[in-house]
PDB file of C-alpha atoms in Angstrom:
ATOM      1  CA  MET A   1       0.000   0.000   0.000  1.00 72.00           C
ATOM      2  CA  THR A   2       2.846   2.395   0.827  1.00 83.00           C
ATOM      3  CA  ASP A   3       4.501   1.825  -2.540  1.00 85.00           C
ATOM      4  CA  LEU A   4       1.195   2.362  -4.367  1.00 89.00           C
ATOM      5  CA  LEU A   5       0.609   5.624  -2.510  1.00 91.00           C
ATOM      6  CA  LEU A   6       4.114   6.866  -3.329  1.00 93.00           C
ATOM      7  CA  PHE A   7       3.701   5.835  -6.983  1.00 92.00           C
ATOM      8  CA  SER A   8       0.415   7.743  -7.237  1.00 93.00           C
ATOM      9  CA  ILE A   9       1.810  10.853  -5.553  1.00 93.00           C
ATOM     10  CA  VAL A  10       4.861  11.020  -7.813  1.00 93.00           C
ATOM     11  CA  PHE A  11       2.760  10.427 -10.933  1.00 94.00           C
ATOM     12  CA  LEU A  12       0.368  13.283 -10.113  1.00 90.00           C
ATOM     13  CA  ALA A  13       3.155  15.629  -9.016  1.00 89.00           C
ATOM     14  CA  ALA A  14       5.154  14.954 -12.201  1.00 90.00           C
ATOM     15  CA  LEU A  15       2.025  15.591 -14.251  1.00 88.00           C
ATOM     16  CA  LEU A  16       1.535  18.949 -12.523  1.00 82.00           C
ATOM     17  CA  GLN A  17       5.167  19.932 -13.025  1.00 81.00           C
ATOM     18  CA  THR A  18       5.107  19.055 -16.710  1.00 81.00           C
ATOM     19  CA  THR A  19       1.963  21.014 -17.490  1.00 79.00           C
ATOM     20  CA  SER A  20       2.509  24.086 -15.326  1.00 73.00           C
ATOM     21  CA  GLY A  21       6.306  24.302 -15.003  1.00 73.00           C
ATOM     22  CA  PHE A  22       6.147  23.902 -11.225  1.00 74.00           C
ATOM     23  CA  GLY A  23       4.270  22.025  -8.533  1.00 75.00           C
ATOM     24  CA  PHE A  24       6.190  18.759  -8.169  1.00 84.00           C
ATOM     25  CA  ALA A  25       7.812  19.435  -4.812  1.00 80.00           C
ATOM     26  CA  LEU A  26       4.869  21.500  -3.552  1.00 77.00           C
ATOM     27  CA  MET A  27       2.616  18.494  -4.029  1.00 82.00           C
ATOM     28  CA  ALA A  28       5.012  15.576  -3.551  1.00 87.00           C
ATOM     29  CA  MET A  29       6.920  16.659  -0.450  1.00 83.00           C
ATOM     30  CA  PRO A  30       3.963  17.152   1.938  1.00 82.00           C
ATOM     31  CA  LEU A  31       2.142  14.011   0.774  1.00 87.00           C
ATOM     32  CA  VAL A  32       5.231  11.794   0.780  1.00 90.00           C
ATOM     33  CA  ALA A  33       6.064  13.196   4.225  1.00 87.00           C
ATOM     34  CA  LEU A  34       2.650  12.101   5.448  1.00 86.00           C
ATOM     35  CA  VAL A  35       3.397   8.541   4.236  1.00 89.00           C
ATOM     36  CA  ILE A  36       7.017   8.042   5.353  1.00 88.00           C
ATOM     37  CA  GLY A  37       7.898  11.098   7.479  1.00 86.00           C
ATOM     38  CA  VAL A  38       9.655  14.372   6.672  1.00 80.00           C
ATOM     39  CA  LYS A  39      13.260  13.247   7.162  1.00 79.00           C
ATOM     40  CA  ALA A  40      12.841  10.175   4.948  1.00 85.00           C
ATOM     41  CA  ALA A  41      10.796  12.100   2.382  1.00 87.00           C
ATOM     42  CA  ALA A  42      13.243  14.987   1.928  1.00 84.00           C
ATOM     43  CA  PRO A  43      16.135  13.071   0.285  1.00 87.00           C
ATOM     44  CA  LEU A  44      13.767  10.820  -1.681  1.00 91.00           C
ATOM     45  CA  VAL A  45      11.786  13.723  -3.150  1.00 89.00           C
ATOM     46  CA  ALA A  46      15.029  15.557  -3.917  1.00 87.00           C
ATOM     47  CA  LEU A  47      16.331  12.561  -5.878  1.00 91.00           C
ATOM     48  CA  VAL A  48      13.099  11.987  -7.793  1.00 92.00           C
ATOM     49  CA  GLY A  49      12.698  15.717  -8.393  1.00 89.00           C
ATOM     50  CA  TRP A  50      16.220  16.012  -9.802  1.00 92.00           C
ATOM     51  CA  THR A  51      15.355  13.385 -12.402  1.00 92.00           C
ATOM     52  CA  LEU A  52      12.127  15.166 -13.331  1.00 89.00           C
ATOM     53  CA  TYR A  53      13.771  18.588 -13.640  1.00 87.00           C
ATOM     54  CA  ALA A  54      16.500  17.140 -15.867  1.00 90.00           C
ATOM     55  CA  VAL A  55      13.891  15.613 -18.189  1.00 86.00           C
ATOM     56  CA  ASN A  56      11.826  18.798 -18.375  1.00 83.00           C
ATOM     57  CA  LEU A  57      14.859  21.049 -18.805  1.00 87.00           C
ATOM     58  CA  VAL A  58      15.674  19.172 -22.010  1.00 86.00           C
ATOM     59  CA  ARG A  59      12.203  20.178 -23.267  1.00 82.00           C
ATOM     60  CA  TYR A  60      12.683  23.866 -22.423  1.00 79.00           C
ATOM     61  CA  ARG A  61      16.447  24.204 -22.919  1.00 81.00           C
ATOM     62  CA  ARG A  62      16.194  26.697 -25.816  1.00 81.00           C
ATOM     63  CA  SER A  63      14.420  29.238 -23.612  1.00 81.00           C
ATOM     64  CA  VAL A  64      17.023  29.311 -20.809  1.00 83.00           C
ATOM     65  CA  GLU A  65      18.595  32.752 -20.229  1.00 86.00           C
ATOM     66  CA  ARG A  66      21.797  32.547 -18.204  1.00 86.00           C
ATOM     67  CA  ARG A  67      21.655  36.162 -17.031  1.00 89.00           C
ATOM     68  CA  VAL A  68      18.325  35.393 -15.338  1.00 89.00           C
ATOM     69  CA  VAL A  69      19.308  32.016 -13.882  1.00 90.00           C
ATOM     70  CA  LEU A  70      22.819  32.834 -12.616  1.00 92.00           C
ATOM     71  CA  PRO A  71      22.060  35.279  -9.738  1.00 92.00           C
ATOM     72  CA  LEU A  72      19.167  33.123  -8.589  1.00 92.00           C
ATOM     73  CA  ALA A  73      21.374  30.019  -8.622  1.00 92.00           C
ATOM     74  CA  VAL A  74      24.133  31.660  -6.571  1.00 94.00           C
ATOM     75  CA  ALA A  75      21.600  32.857  -3.997  1.00 94.00           C
ATOM     76  CA  VAL A  76      20.036  29.389  -3.861  1.00 92.00           C
ATOM     77  CA  ALA A  77      23.456  27.871  -3.161  1.00 92.00           C
ATOM     78  CA  LEU A  78      23.830  30.181  -0.146  1.00 93.00           C
ATOM     79  CA  GLY A  79      20.417  29.250   1.239  1.00 92.00           C
ATOM     80  CA  VAL A  80      20.404  25.448   0.883  1.00 88.00           C
ATOM     81  CA  PRO A  81      22.741  24.689   3.838  1.00 88.00           C
ATOM     82  CA  PHE A  82      20.494  26.695   6.176  1.00 89.00           C
ATOM     83  CA  GLY A  83      17.480  24.688   5.058  1.00 86.00           C
ATOM     84  CA  VAL A  84      19.204  21.321   5.550  1.00 83.00           C
ATOM     85  CA  TRP A  85      20.323  22.447   9.003  1.00 87.00           C
ATOM     86  CA  ALA A  86      16.723  23.328   9.890  1.00 83.00           C
ATOM     87  CA  LEU A  87      15.520  19.920   8.696  1.00 78.00           C
ATOM     88  CA  ASN A  88      18.035  18.091  10.898  1.00 80.00           C
ATOM     89  CA  ASN A  89      17.656  20.243  13.992  1.00 84.00           C
ATOM     90  CA  LEU A  90      14.008  21.279  14.221  1.00 77.00           C
ATOM     91  CA  ASP A  91      11.103  19.209  15.470  1.00 79.00           C
ATOM     92  CA  GLU A  92       9.322  17.354  12.642  1.00 70.00           C
ATOM     93  CA  ASP A  93       5.898  18.703  13.662  1.00 78.00           C
ATOM     94  CA  ILE A  94       7.257  22.243  13.456  1.00 80.00           C
ATOM     95  CA  VAL A  95       8.667  21.490  10.011  1.00 73.00           C
ATOM     96  CA  LYS A  96       5.327  20.092   8.806  1.00 73.00           C
ATOM     97  CA  SER A  97       3.405  23.072  10.177  1.00 83.00           C
ATOM     98  CA  ALA A  98       5.827  25.518   8.568  1.00 79.00           C
ATOM     99  CA  LEU A  99       5.464  23.775   5.225  1.00 73.00           C
ATOM    100  CA  GLY A 100       1.673  23.856   5.543  1.00 79.00           C
ATOM    101  CA  VAL A 101       1.711  27.601   6.211  1.00 86.00           C
ATOM    102  CA  ILE A 102       3.998  28.160   3.217  1.00 78.00           C
ATOM    103  CA  LEU A 103       1.693  26.214   0.914  1.00 77.00           C
ATOM    104  CA  ILE A 104      -1.462  27.975   2.134  1.00 87.00           C
ATOM    105  CA  ALA A 105       0.162  31.408   1.888  1.00 83.00           C
ATOM    106  CA  TYR A 106       1.316  30.753  -1.662  1.00 77.00           C
ATOM    107  CA  ALA A 107      -2.069  29.359  -2.745  1.00 80.00           C
ATOM    108  CA  LEU A 108      -3.924  32.364  -1.310  1.00 84.00           C
ATOM    109  CA  TYR A 109      -1.473  34.724  -2.989  1.00 77.00           C
ATOM    110  CA  SER A 110      -2.026  32.956  -6.323  1.00 74.00           C
ATOM    111  CA  LEU A 111      -5.819  33.078  -5.990  1.00 79.00           C
ATOM    112  CA  TRP A 112      -5.719  36.740  -5.019  1.00 75.00           C
ATOM    113  CA  ARG A 113      -3.400  37.661  -7.904  1.00 66.00           C
ATOM    114  CA  PRO A 114      -2.740  41.235  -6.765  1.00 61.00           C
ATOM    115  CA  GLN A 115      -2.191  43.747  -9.552  1.00 62.00           C
ATOM    116  CA  ALA A 116       1.292  44.745  -8.463  1.00 59.00           C
ATOM    117  CA  ALA A 117       3.506  46.997 -10.549  1.00 63.00           C
ATOM    118  CA  PRO A 118       6.198  45.174 -12.534  1.00 70.00           C
ATOM    119  CA  LEU A 119       9.371  44.580 -10.545  1.00 72.00           C
ATOM    120  CA  ARG A 120      12.105  46.567 -12.275  1.00 78.00           C
ATOM    121  CA  SER A 121      15.192  45.778 -10.221  1.00 81.00           C
ATOM    122  CA  GLU A 122      16.953  42.449 -10.740  1.00 82.00           C
ATOM    123  CA  LEU A 123      18.496  42.777  -7.257  1.00 87.00           C
ATOM    124  CA  TRP A 124      15.374  41.118  -5.847  1.00 89.00           C
ATOM    125  CA  ALA A 125      16.682  37.898  -7.389  1.00 90.00           C
ATOM    126  CA  TRP A 126      19.095  37.578  -4.455  1.00 93.00           C
ATOM    127  CA  PRO A 127      16.606  37.466  -1.539  1.00 92.00           C
ATOM    128  CA  ALA A 128      14.189  35.414  -3.666  1.00 91.00           C
ATOM    129  CA  GLY A 129      16.922  32.928  -4.524  1.00 91.00           C
ATOM    130  CA  PHE A 130      18.231  32.713  -0.958  1.00 94.00           C
ATOM    131  CA  LEU A 131      14.775  32.021   0.462  1.00 87.00           C
ATOM    132  CA  ALA A 132      14.232  29.457  -2.307  1.00 88.00           C
ATOM    133  CA  GLY A 133      17.450  27.741  -1.243  1.00 89.00           C
ATOM    134  CA  VAL A 134      16.365  27.611   2.398  1.00 87.00           C
ATOM    135  CA  LEU A 135      12.983  26.149   1.448  1.00 83.00           C
ATOM    136  CA  GLY A 136      14.648  23.744  -0.959  1.00 81.00           C
ATOM    137  CA  GLY A 137      17.092  22.493   1.656  1.00 83.00           C
ATOM    138  CA  ALA A 138      14.413  22.008   4.291  1.00 81.00           C
ATOM    139  CA  PHE A 139      11.327  20.986   2.288  1.00 76.00           C
ATOM    140  CA  ASN A 140      12.408  20.478  -1.351  1.00 74.00           C
ATOM    141  CA  THR A 141      10.067  23.371  -2.194  1.00 77.00           C
ATOM    142  CA  PRO A 142      12.210  26.184  -3.638  1.00 81.00           C
ATOM    143  CA  GLY A 143       9.432  27.282  -5.971  1.00 78.00           C
ATOM    144  CA  PRO A 144       7.238  29.889  -4.215  1.00 77.00           C
ATOM    145  CA  PRO A 145       9.777  32.741  -3.852  1.00 83.00           C
ATOM    146  CA  VAL A 146      11.002  32.332  -7.432  1.00 86.00           C
ATOM    147  CA  ILE A 147       7.478  31.946  -8.817  1.00 79.00           C
ATOM    148  CA  ILE A 148       6.391  35.177  -7.121  1.00 78.00           C
ATOM    149  CA  TYR A 149       9.577  36.909  -8.308  1.00 85.00           C
ATOM    150  CA  GLY A 150       9.000  35.711 -11.880  1.00 84.00           C
ATOM    151  CA  ASN A 151       5.390  36.859 -11.823  1.00 76.00           C
ATOM    152  CA  LEU A 152       6.427  40.298 -10.619  1.00 78.00           C
ATOM    153  CA  ARG A 153       9.123  40.443 -13.311  1.00 83.00           C
ATOM    154  CA  GLN A 154       6.456  39.432 -15.845  1.00 79.00           C
ATOM    155  CA  TRP A 155       8.447  36.610 -17.393  1.00 81.00           C
ATOM    156  CA  SER A 156       7.105  35.069 -20.569  1.00 79.00           C
ATOM    157  CA  ARG A 157       5.640  31.548 -20.334  1.00 75.00           C
ATOM    158  CA  ASN A 158       8.707  29.895 -21.894  1.00 79.00           C
ATOM    159  CA  LEU A 159      11.174  31.902 -19.812  1.00 85.00           C
ATOM    160  CA  PHE A 160       9.149  31.113 -16.694  1.00 82.00           C
ATOM    161  CA  ARG A 161       9.203  27.374 -17.329  1.00 81.00           C
ATOM    162  CA  SER A 162      12.836  27.130 -18.442  1.00 86.00           C
ATOM    163  CA  THR A 163      14.123  29.249 -15.537  1.00 88.00           C
ATOM    164  CA  LEU A 164      12.224  27.172 -12.981  1.00 86.00           C
ATOM    165  CA  GLN A 165      13.465  23.870 -14.418  1.00 87.00           C
ATOM    166  CA  ALA A 166      17.090  25.061 -14.494  1.00 90.00           C
ATOM    167  CA  LEU A 167      16.895  26.490 -10.991  1.00 88.00           C
ATOM    168  CA  PHE A 168      15.092  23.466  -9.559  1.00 85.00           C
ATOM    169  CA  LEU A 169      17.689  21.148 -11.117  1.00 90.00           C
ATOM    170  CA  PHE A 170      20.528  23.154  -9.594  1.00 88.00           C
ATOM    171  CA  SER A 171      18.811  23.444  -6.219  1.00 84.00           C
ATOM    172  CA  SER A 172      17.992  19.746  -6.015  1.00 84.00           C
ATOM    173  CA  SER A 173      21.610  18.897  -6.902  1.00 90.00           C
ATOM    174  CA  LEU A 174      22.803  20.941  -3.939  1.00 84.00           C
ATOM    175  CA  VAL A 175      20.109  19.477  -1.710  1.00 81.00           C
ATOM    176  CA  ILE A 176      21.079  15.913  -2.651  1.00 88.00           C
ATOM    177  CA  LEU A 177      24.752  16.608  -1.906  1.00 87.00           C
ATOM    178  CA  SER A 178      23.782  18.201   1.413  1.00 82.00           C
ATOM    179  CA  HIS A 179      21.638  15.205   2.368  1.00 82.00           C
ATOM    180  CA  ILE A 180      24.517  12.854   1.519  1.00 86.00           C
ATOM    181  CA  ALA A 181      26.861  14.911   3.693  1.00 85.00           C
ATOM    182  CA  ALA A 182      24.311  14.952   6.518  1.00 80.00           C
ATOM    183  CA  GLY A 183      23.719  11.197   6.275  1.00 83.00           C
ATOM    184  CA  ASN A 184      20.056  11.574   5.298  1.00 80.00           C
ATOM    185  CA  LEU A 185      20.427   9.968   1.855  1.00 81.00           C
ATOM    186  CA  THR A 186      21.449   6.328   2.263  1.00 81.00           C
ATOM    187  CA  ALA A 187      21.522   3.196   0.121  1.00 83.00           C
ATOM    188  CA  ALA A 188      18.096   2.270   1.507  1.00 82.00           C
ATOM    189  CA  THR A 189      16.591   5.186  -0.443  1.00 86.00           C
ATOM    190  CA  ILE A 190      17.699   3.890  -3.857  1.00 90.00           C
ATOM    191  CA  PRO A 191      15.220   0.965  -4.279  1.00 91.00           C
ATOM    192  CA  THR A 192      12.276   3.284  -3.543  1.00 90.00           C
ATOM    193  CA  TYR A 193      13.680   5.856  -5.969  1.00 92.00           C
ATOM    194  CA  LEU A 194      13.990   3.242  -8.735  1.00 92.00           C
ATOM    195  CA  LEU A 195      10.417   2.144  -8.049  1.00 91.00           C
ATOM    196  CA  LEU A 196       9.198   5.710  -8.542  1.00 93.00           C
ATOM    197  CA  VAL A 197      11.054   6.480 -11.788  1.00 93.00           C
ATOM    198  CA  PRO A 198       8.322   4.806 -13.936  1.00 94.00           C
ATOM    199  CA  ALA A 199       5.680   6.901 -12.141  1.00 93.00           C
ATOM    200  CA  LEU A 200       7.760   9.971 -12.911  1.00 92.00           C
ATOM    201  CA  LEU A 201       8.091   9.186 -16.629  1.00 93.00           C
ATOM    202  CA  LEU A 202       4.408   8.283 -16.886  1.00 94.00           C
ATOM    203  CA  GLY A 203       3.486  11.622 -15.304  1.00 91.00           C
ATOM    204  CA  VAL A 204       5.702  13.503 -17.789  1.00 89.00           C
ATOM    205  CA  TRP A 205       4.119  11.680 -20.729  1.00 91.00           C
ATOM    206  CA  VAL A 206       0.525  12.238 -19.608  1.00 90.00           C
ATOM    207  CA  GLY A 207       1.326  15.817 -18.623  1.00 85.00           C
ATOM    208  CA  SER A 208       2.742  16.592 -22.070  1.00 84.00           C
ATOM    209  CA  ILE A 209      -0.534  15.394 -23.620  1.00 86.00           C
ATOM    210  CA  ILE A 210      -2.709  17.401 -21.228  1.00 81.00           C
ATOM    211  CA  ASP A 211      -0.533  20.471 -21.732  1.00 75.00           C
ATOM    212  CA  ARG A 212      -1.671  20.646 -25.350  1.00 76.00           C
ATOM    213  CA  ARG A 213      -5.383  20.258 -24.571  1.00 76.00           C
ATOM    214  CA  ILE A 214      -6.238  22.167 -21.407  1.00 70.00           C
ATOM    215  CA  SER A 215      -6.361  25.928 -20.957  1.00 72.00           C
ATOM    216  CA  ASN A 216      -3.614  27.446 -18.853  1.00 63.00           C
ATOM    217  CA  GLU A 217      -6.074  29.257 -16.582  1.00 71.00           C
ATOM    218  CA  ARG A 218      -8.161  26.187 -15.801  1.00 73.00           C
ATOM    219  CA  PHE A 219      -5.172  24.050 -14.974  1.00 67.00           C
ATOM    220  CA  ARG A 220      -3.558  26.845 -12.992  1.00 66.00           C
ATOM    221  CA  LEU A 221      -6.661  27.003 -10.804  1.00 76.00           C
ATOM    222  CA  LEU A 222      -6.575  23.235 -10.276  1.00 70.00           C
ATOM    223  CA  VAL A 223      -2.933  23.382  -9.203  1.00 67.00           C
ATOM    224  CA  ILE A 224      -3.622  26.176  -6.726  1.00 74.00           C
ATOM    225  CA  VAL A 225      -6.569  24.327  -5.187  1.00 80.00           C
ATOM    226  CA  LEU A 226      -4.451  21.190  -4.768  1.00 71.00           C
ATOM    227  CA  ILE A 227      -1.661  23.202  -3.145  1.00 73.00           C
ATOM    228  CA  LEU A 228      -4.122  24.862  -0.773  1.00 82.00           C
ATOM    229  CA  ALA A 229      -5.689  21.511   0.183  1.00 78.00           C
ATOM    230  CA  THR A 230      -2.267  19.975   0.775  1.00 73.00           C
ATOM    231  CA  GLY A 231      -1.264  22.865   3.034  1.00 77.00           C
ATOM    232  CA  VAL A 232      -4.410  22.501   5.114  1.00 83.00           C
ATOM    233  CA  LEU A 233      -3.797  18.756   5.370  1.00 74.00           C
ATOM    234  CA  MET A 234      -0.271  19.369   6.640  1.00 73.00           C
ATOM    235  CA  LEU A 235      -1.581  21.631   9.412  1.00 82.00           C
ATOM    236  CA  ILE A 236      -4.276  19.141  10.410  1.00 73.00           C
TER     237      ILE A 236
END
């Protein structure tokens, strides 16, 4: 039953990531944590996520702009160690509650969609990237700060997707190395990872089909509702 639950979670999260450009960790990390615990889920989701981001980055590679990705990546690298430290030193219930609050706050922000003026300065990439690194190291969820930053910068759809995939791939690489150094990622994680790779690939395939047939706005709303529900579940 545990393996079936994990398979289903990864499939749905990969489908979301493929169609929207984000959402894998936001959906997978809380639900996997509910099944096997936060400290076991963190390295597993990081490993599966790395594979997904690599696959999707190949799809969007022509839209990557290094000048956009580079400052975010450097800031992420500074934040990841703080997040891994928090994961290893804070109470698991506190970690779950914090993740729930983050998910709910992001979902409400996305539903509200405030008409903010475009963000002109690229210096905001540094705090956004650092916070993304902290969240990535602790929860494998670097997305919200960068997603909000990209929205405020009014990135195009292709730039949005390619930047997120590149940044997520880099962040998850650092997170995996940090988990290895901290002893969180062990040989026992590998069989579960290999079991979930087919779910990942199936989610990418189905997601690529849906991406061509469903409106962006309708699917965006579905993603936000799922994120909000997951956040509430984490708090409960």
